[in-house]
Coordinates of N, CA and C in Angstrom, one line a residue:
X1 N 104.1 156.4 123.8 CA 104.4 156.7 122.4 C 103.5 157.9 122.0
X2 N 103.9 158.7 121.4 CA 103.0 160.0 121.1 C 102.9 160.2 119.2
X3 N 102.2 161.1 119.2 CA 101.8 160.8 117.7 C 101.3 162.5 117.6
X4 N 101.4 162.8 115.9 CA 100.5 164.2 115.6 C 99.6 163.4 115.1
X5 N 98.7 164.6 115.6 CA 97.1 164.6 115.3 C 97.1 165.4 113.8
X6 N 97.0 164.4 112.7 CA 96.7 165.3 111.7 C 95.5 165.7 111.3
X7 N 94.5 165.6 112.5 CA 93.1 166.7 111.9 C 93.1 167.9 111.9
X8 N 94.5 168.1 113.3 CA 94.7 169.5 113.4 C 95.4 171.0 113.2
X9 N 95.4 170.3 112.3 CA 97.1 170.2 111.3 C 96.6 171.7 110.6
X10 N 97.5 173.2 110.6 CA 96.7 174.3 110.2 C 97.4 174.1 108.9
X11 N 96.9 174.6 107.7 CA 97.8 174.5 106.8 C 97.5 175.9 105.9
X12 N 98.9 176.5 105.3 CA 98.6 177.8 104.5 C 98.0 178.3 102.9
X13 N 97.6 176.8 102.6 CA 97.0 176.2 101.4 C 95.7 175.3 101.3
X14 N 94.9 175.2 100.5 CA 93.9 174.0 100.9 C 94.5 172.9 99.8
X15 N 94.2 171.7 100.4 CA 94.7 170.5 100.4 C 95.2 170.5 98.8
X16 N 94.2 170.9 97.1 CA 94.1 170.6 96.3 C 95.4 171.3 95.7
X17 N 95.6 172.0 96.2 CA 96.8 173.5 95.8 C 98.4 172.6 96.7
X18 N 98.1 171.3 97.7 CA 99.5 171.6 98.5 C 100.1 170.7 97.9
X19 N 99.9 169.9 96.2 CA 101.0 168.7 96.1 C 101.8 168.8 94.9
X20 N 102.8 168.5 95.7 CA 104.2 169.0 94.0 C 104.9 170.3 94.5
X21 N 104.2 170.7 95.5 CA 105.7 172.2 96.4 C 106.0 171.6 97.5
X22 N 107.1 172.3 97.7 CA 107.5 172.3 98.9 C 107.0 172.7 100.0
X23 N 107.4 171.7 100.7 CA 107.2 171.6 102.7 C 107.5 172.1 103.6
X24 N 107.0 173.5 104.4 CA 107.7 173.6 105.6 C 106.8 173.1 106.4
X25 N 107.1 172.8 107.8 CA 106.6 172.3 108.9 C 106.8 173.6 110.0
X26 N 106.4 173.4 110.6 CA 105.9 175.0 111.6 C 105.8 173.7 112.8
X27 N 106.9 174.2 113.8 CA 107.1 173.8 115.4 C 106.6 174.6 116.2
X28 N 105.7 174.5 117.0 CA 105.1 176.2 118.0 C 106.2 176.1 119.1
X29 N 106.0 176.8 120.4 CA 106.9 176.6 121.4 C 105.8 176.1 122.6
X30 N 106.7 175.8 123.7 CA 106.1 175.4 124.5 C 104.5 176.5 125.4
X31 N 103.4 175.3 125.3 CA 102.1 176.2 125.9 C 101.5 176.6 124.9
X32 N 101.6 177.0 123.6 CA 101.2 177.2 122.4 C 100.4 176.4 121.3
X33 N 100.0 176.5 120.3 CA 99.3 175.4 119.6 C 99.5 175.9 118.0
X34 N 99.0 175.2 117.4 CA 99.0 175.1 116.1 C 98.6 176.4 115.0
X35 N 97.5 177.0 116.1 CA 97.2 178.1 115.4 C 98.4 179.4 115.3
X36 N 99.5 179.1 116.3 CA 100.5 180.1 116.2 C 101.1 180.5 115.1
X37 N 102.1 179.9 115.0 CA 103.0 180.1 114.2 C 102.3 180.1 112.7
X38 N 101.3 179.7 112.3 CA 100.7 179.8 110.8 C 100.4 181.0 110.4
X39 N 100.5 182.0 111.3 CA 100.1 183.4 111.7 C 101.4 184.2 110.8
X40 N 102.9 183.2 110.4 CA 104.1 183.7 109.7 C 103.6 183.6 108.8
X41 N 103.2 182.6 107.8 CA 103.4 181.8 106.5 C 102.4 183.5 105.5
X42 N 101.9 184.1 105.8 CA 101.6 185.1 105.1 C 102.9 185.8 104.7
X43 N 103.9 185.9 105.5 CA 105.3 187.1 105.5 C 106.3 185.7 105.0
X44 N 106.1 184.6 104.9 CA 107.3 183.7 104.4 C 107.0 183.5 103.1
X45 N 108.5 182.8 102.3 CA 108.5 182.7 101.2 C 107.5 182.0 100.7
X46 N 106.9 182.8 99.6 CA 105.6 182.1 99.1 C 105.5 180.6 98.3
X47 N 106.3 180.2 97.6 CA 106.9 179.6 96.7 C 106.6 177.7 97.7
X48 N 106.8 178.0 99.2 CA 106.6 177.1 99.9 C 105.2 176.7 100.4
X49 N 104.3 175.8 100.9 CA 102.9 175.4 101.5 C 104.1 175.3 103.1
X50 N 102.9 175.5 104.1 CA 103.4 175.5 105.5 C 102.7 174.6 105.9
X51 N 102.6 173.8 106.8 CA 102.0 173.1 107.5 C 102.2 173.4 109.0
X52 N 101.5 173.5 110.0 CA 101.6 174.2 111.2 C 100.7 173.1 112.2
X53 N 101.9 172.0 112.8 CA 101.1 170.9 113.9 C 101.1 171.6 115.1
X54 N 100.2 170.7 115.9 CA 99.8 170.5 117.2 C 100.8 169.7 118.1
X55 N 101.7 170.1 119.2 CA 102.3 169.5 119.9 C 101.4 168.3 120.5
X56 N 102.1 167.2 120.9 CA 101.2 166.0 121.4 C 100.7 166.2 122.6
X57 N 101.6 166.8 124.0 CA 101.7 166.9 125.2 C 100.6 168.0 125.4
X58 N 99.4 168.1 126.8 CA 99.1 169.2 126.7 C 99.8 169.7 127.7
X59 N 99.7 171.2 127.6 CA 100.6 172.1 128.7 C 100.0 173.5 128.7
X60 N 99.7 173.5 129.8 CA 99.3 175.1 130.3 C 98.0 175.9 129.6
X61 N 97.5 175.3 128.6 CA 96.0 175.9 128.1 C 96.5 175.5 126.6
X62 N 98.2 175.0 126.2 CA 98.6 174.5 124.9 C 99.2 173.6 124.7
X63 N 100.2 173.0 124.6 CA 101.0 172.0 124.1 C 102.5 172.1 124.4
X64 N 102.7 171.0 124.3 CA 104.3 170.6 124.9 C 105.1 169.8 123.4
X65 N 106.0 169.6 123.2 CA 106.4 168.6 121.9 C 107.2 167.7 123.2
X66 N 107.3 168.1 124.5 CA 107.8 166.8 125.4 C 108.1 167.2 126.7
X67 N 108.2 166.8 128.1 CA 108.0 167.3 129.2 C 109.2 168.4 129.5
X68 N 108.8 169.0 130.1 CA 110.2 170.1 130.5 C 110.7 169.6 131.3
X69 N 112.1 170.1 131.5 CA 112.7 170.0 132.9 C 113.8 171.4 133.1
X70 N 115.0 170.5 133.3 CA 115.8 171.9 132.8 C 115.9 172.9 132.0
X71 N 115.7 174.2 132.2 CA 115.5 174.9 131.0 C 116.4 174.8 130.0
X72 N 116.5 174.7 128.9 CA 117.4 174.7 127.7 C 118.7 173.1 127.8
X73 N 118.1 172.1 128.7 CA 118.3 171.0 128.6 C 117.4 170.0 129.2
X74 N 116.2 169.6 128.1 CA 115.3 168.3 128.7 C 116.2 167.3 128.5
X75 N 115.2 166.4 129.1 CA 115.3 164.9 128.7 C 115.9 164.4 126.8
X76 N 116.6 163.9 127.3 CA 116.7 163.6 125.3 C 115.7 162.4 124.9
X77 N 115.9 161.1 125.4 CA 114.9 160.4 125.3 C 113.4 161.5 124.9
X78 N 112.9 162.0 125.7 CA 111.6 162.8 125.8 C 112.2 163.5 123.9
X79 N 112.6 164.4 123.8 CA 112.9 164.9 122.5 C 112.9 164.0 121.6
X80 N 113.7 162.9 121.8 CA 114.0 161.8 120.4 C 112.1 161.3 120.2
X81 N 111.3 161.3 121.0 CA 110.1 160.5 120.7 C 109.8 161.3 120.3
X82 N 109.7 162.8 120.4 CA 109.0 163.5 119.8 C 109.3 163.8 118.7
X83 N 110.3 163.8 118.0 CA 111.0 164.0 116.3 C 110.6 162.2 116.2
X84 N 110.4 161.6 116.7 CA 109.8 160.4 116.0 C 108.3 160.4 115.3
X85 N 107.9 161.2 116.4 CA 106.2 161.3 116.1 C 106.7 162.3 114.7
X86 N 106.9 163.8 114.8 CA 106.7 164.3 113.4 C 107.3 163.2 111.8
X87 N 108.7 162.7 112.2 CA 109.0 161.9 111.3 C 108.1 160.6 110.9
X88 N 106.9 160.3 111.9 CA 106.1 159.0 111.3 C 105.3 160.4 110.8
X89 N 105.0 161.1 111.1 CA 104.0 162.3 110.3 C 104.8 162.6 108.7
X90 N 105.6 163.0 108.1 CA 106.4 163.0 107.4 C 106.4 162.0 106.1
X91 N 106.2 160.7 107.1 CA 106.3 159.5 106.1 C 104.6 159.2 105.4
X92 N 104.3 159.7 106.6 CA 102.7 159.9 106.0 C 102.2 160.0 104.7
X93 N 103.2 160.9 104.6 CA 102.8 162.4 103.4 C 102.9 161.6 101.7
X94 N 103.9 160.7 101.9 CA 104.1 159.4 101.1 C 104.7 160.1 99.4
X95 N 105.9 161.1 99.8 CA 106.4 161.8 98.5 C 105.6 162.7 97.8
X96 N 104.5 163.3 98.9 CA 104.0 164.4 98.3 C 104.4 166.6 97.7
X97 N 105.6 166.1 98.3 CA 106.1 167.1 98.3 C 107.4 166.9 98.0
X98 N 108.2 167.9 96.7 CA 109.6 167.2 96.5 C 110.4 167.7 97.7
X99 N 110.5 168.6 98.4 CA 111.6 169.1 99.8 C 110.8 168.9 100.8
X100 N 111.7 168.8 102.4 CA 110.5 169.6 103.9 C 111.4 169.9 104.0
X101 N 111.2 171.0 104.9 CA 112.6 172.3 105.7 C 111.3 172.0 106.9
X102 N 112.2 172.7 108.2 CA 111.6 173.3 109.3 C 111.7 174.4 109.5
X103 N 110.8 175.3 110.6 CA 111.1 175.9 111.1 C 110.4 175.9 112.4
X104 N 111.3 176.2 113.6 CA 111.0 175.6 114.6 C 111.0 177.5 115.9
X105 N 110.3 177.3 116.7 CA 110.5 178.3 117.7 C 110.6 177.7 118.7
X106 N 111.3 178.5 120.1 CA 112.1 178.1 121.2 C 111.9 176.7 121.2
X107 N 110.8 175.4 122.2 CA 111.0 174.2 121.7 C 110.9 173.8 120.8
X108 N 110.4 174.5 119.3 CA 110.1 173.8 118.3 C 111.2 173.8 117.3
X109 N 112.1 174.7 118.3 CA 113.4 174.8 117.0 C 114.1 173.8 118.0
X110 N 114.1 173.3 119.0 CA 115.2 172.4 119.7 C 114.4 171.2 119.0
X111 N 113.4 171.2 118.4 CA 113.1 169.8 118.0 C 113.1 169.5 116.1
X112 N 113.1 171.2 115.6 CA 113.7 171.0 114.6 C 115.4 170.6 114.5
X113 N 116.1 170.7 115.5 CA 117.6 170.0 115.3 C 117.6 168.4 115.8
X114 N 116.9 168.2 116.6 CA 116.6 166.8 117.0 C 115.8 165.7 115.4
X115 N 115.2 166.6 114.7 CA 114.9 165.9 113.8 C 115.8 165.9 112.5
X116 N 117.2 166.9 112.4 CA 118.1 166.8 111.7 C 119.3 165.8 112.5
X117 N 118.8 165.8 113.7 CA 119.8 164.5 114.1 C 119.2 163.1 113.6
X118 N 118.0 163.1 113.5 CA 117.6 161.8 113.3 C 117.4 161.3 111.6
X119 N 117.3 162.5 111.0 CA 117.2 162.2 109.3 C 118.5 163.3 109.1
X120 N 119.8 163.0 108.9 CA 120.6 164.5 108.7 C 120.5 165.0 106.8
X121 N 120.0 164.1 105.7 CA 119.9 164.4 104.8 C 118.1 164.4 104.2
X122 N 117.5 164.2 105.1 CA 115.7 164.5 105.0 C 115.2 165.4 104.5
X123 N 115.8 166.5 105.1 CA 114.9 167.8 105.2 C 115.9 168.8 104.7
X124 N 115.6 169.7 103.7 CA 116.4 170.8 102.8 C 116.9 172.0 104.1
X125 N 116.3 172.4 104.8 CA 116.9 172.9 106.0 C 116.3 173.2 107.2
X126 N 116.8 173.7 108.0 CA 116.1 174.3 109.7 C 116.2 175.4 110.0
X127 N 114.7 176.1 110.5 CA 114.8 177.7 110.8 C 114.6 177.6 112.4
X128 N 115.5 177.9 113.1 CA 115.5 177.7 114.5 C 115.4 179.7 115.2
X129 N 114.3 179.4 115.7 CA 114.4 181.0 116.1 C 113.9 181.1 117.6
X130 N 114.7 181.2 118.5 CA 115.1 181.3 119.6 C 114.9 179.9 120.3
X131 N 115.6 178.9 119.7 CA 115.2 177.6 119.8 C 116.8 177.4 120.6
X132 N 117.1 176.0 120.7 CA 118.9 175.3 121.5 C 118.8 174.1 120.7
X133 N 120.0 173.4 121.2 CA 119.9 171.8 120.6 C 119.7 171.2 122.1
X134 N 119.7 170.2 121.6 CA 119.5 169.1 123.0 C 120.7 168.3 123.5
X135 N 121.1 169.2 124.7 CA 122.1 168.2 125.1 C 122.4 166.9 125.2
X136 N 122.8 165.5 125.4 CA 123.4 164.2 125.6 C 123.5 163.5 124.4
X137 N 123.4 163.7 123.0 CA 123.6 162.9 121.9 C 124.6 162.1 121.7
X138 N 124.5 160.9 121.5 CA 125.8 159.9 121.2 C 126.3 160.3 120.5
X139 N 127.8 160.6 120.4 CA 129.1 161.3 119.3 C 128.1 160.4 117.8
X140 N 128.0 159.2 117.4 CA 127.7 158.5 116.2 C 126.7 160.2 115.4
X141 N 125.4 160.2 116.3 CA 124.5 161.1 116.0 C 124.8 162.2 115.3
X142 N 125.9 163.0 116.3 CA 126.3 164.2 115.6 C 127.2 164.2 114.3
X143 N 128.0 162.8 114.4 CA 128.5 162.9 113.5 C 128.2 162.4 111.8
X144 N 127.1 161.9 112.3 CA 126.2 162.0 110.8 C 125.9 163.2 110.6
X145 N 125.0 164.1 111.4 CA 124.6 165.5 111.0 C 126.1 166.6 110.4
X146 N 127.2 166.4 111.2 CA 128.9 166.9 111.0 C 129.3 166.6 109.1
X147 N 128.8 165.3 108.5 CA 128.9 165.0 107.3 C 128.0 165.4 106.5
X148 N 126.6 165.4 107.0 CA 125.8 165.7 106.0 C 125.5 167.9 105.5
X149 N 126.2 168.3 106.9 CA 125.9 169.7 107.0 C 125.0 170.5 106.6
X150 N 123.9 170.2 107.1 CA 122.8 170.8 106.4 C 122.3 172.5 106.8
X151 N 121.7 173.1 106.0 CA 122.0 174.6 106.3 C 121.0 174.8 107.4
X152 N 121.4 175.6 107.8 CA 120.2 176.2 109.4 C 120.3 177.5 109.4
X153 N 119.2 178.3 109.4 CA 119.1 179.6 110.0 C 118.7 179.6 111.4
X154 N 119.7 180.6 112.1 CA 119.7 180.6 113.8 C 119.5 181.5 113.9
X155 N 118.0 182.0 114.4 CA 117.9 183.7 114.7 C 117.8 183.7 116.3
X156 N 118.1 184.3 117.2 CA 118.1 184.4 118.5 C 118.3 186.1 119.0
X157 N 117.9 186.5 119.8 CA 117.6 188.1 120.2 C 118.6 188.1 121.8
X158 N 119.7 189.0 121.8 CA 120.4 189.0 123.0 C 119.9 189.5 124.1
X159 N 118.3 189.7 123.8 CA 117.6 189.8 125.5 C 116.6 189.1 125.8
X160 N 117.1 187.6 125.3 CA 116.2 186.5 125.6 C 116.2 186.1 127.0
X161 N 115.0 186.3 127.7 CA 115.6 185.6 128.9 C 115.4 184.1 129.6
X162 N 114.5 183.7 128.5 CA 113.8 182.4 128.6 C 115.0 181.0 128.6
X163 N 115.8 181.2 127.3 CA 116.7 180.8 127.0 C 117.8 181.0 127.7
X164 N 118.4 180.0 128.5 CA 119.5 180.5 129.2 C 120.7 180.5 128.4
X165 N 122.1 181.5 129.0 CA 122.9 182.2 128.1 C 123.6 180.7 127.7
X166 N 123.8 179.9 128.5 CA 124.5 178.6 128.1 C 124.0 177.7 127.5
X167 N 122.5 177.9 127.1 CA 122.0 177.0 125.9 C 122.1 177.5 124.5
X168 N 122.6 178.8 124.8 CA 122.6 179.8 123.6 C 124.1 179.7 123.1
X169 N 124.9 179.6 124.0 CA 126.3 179.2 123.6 C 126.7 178.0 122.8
X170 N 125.8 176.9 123.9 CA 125.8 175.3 123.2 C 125.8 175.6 122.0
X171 N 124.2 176.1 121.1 CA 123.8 176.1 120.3 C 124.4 176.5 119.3
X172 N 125.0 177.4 119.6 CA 126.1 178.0 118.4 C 127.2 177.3 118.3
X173 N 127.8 177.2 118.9 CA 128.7 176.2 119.1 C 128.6 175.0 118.2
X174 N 127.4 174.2 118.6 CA 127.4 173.1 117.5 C 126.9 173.0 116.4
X175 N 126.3 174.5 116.0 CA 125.7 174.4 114.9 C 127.0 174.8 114.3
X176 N 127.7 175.8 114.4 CA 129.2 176.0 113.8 C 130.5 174.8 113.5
X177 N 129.6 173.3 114.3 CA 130.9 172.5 114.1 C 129.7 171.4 113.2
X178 N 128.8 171.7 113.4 CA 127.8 170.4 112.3 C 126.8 170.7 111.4
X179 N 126.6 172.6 111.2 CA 125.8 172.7 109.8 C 126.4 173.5 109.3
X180 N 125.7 173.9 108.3 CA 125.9 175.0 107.3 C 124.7 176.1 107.7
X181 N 125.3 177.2 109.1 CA 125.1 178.0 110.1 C 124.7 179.2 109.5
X182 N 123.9 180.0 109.4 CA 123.6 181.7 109.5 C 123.4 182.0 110.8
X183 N 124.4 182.7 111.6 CA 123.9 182.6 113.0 C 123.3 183.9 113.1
X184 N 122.0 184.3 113.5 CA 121.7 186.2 113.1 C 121.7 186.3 114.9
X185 N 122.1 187.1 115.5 CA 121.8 188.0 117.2 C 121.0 189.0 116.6
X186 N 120.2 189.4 117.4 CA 118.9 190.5 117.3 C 119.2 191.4 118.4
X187 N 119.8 192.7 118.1 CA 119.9 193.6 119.6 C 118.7 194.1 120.2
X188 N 118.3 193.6 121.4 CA 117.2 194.3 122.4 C 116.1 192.6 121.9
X189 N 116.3 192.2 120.8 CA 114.8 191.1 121.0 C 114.7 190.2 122.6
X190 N 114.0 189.8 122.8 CA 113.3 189.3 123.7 C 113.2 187.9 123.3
X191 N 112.2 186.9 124.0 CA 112.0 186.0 123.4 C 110.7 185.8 122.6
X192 N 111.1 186.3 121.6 CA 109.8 186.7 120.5 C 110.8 186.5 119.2
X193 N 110.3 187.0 117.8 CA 110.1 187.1 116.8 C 110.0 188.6 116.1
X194 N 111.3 189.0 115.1 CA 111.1 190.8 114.6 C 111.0 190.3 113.4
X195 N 110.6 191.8 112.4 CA 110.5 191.9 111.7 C 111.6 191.6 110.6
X196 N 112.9 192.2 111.5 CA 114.2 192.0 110.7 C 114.5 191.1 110.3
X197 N 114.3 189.7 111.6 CA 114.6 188.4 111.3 C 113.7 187.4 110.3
X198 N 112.7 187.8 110.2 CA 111.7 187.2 109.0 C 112.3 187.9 108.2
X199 N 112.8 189.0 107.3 CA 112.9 189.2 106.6 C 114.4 188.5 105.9
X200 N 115.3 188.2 107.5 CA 116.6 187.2 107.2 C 115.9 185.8 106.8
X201 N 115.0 185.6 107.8 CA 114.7 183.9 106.9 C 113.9 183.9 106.0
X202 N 113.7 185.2 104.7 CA 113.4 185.1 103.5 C 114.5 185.0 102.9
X203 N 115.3 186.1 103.1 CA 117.0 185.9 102.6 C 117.3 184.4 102.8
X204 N 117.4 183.8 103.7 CA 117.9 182.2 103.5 C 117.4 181.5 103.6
X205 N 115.7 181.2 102.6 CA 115.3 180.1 101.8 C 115.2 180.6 100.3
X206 N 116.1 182.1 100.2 CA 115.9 182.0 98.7 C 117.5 181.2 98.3
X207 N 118.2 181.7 99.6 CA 119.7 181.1 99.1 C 120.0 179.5 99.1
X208 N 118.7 178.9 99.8 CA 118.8 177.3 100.5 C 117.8 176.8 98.9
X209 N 116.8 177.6 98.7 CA 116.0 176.9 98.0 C 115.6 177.7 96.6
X210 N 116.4 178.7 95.8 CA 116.4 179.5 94.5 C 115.2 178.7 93.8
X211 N 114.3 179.7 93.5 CA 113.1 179.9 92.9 C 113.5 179.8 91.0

């Protein structure tokens, strides 16, 4: 059973400033840690507090959200316990915040859809940026998320090489048959993060969440 460590929890607010706004949660990618991704929350919509956890697993000098295997298809079991741990983190928070959205990078965005499979009406939406879904879900699963359609920004760069081309296909694929999709391709990105595409996922938390 794995769990977030919330001491180490970066956050883009101090505590007294973070209750009564809105929630994003910040997924790093695999090898990485907490301190990454909070490195956005200066260039994202301000109107939101970030929270930026520590994967449970360690890996490589950083953190895992669950063991690898196949590239752009783990273990699902392995994924489902890990959107368990953020969601007992979540419940923590005990209605401190009126929304949570994600936003998730390569594994952190495969486990921000893993956690819209597991709450499909929880969280106001998912920023998946060079992230996949996770293959083997029971039809039941998907088809909660298919009813509830929740909005997702998919940013991915067509010179990803990390991501293989068939997890990139999946991914679109099913976000087109079970959310409410902005799919953005990035010509020449890599597996990183541009400037153009932050500025698309400010365009779609003003349209997901109007100030």
């Amino acid at each position: 059973m794995v769990s977030i460590d919330s001491s180490v929890i970066r956050w883009s607010a101090p505590e007294e400033e973070r209750a009564g706004k809105p929630l994003v949660l910040l997924l790093h990618g695999v090898g990485s840690h907490e301190g990454d991704l909070i490195g956005l929350a200066p260039y994202l919509a301000p109107e939101f507090v970030y929270a930026s956890l520590r994967a449970p697993l360690e890996y490589g000098g950083g953190y895992s959200w669950y063991p690898l295997s196949t590239p752009g298809a783990p273990d699902y079991a392995g994924v489902d316990e890990a959107a368990d741990a953020v969601l007992d983190f979540v419940d923590s928070l005990a209605g401190q915040h009126p929304t949570v959205g994600l936003l998730g990078f390569s594994q952190g965005g495969s486990l921000s859809l893993q956690l819209l499979r597991k709450r499909p009406t929880a969280f106001e939406f998912a920023v998946v940026l060079a992230g996949f879904v996770v293959p083997g879900a029971p039809a039941d699963v998907d088809e909660q998320v298919a009813a509830a359609k929740p909005p997702v920004f998919y940013g991915h760069g067509d010179a990803d090489q990390v991501i293989p081309a068939e997890a990139v296909a999946r991914t679109s694929e099913w976000l087109a048959e079970h959310t409410a999709v902005d799919d953005s391709v990035y010509p020449g990105l890599t597996h990183g993060v541009a400037q153009e595409e932050i500025d698309d996922v400010n365009g779609f938390l003003a349209r997901v969440h109007p100030a």
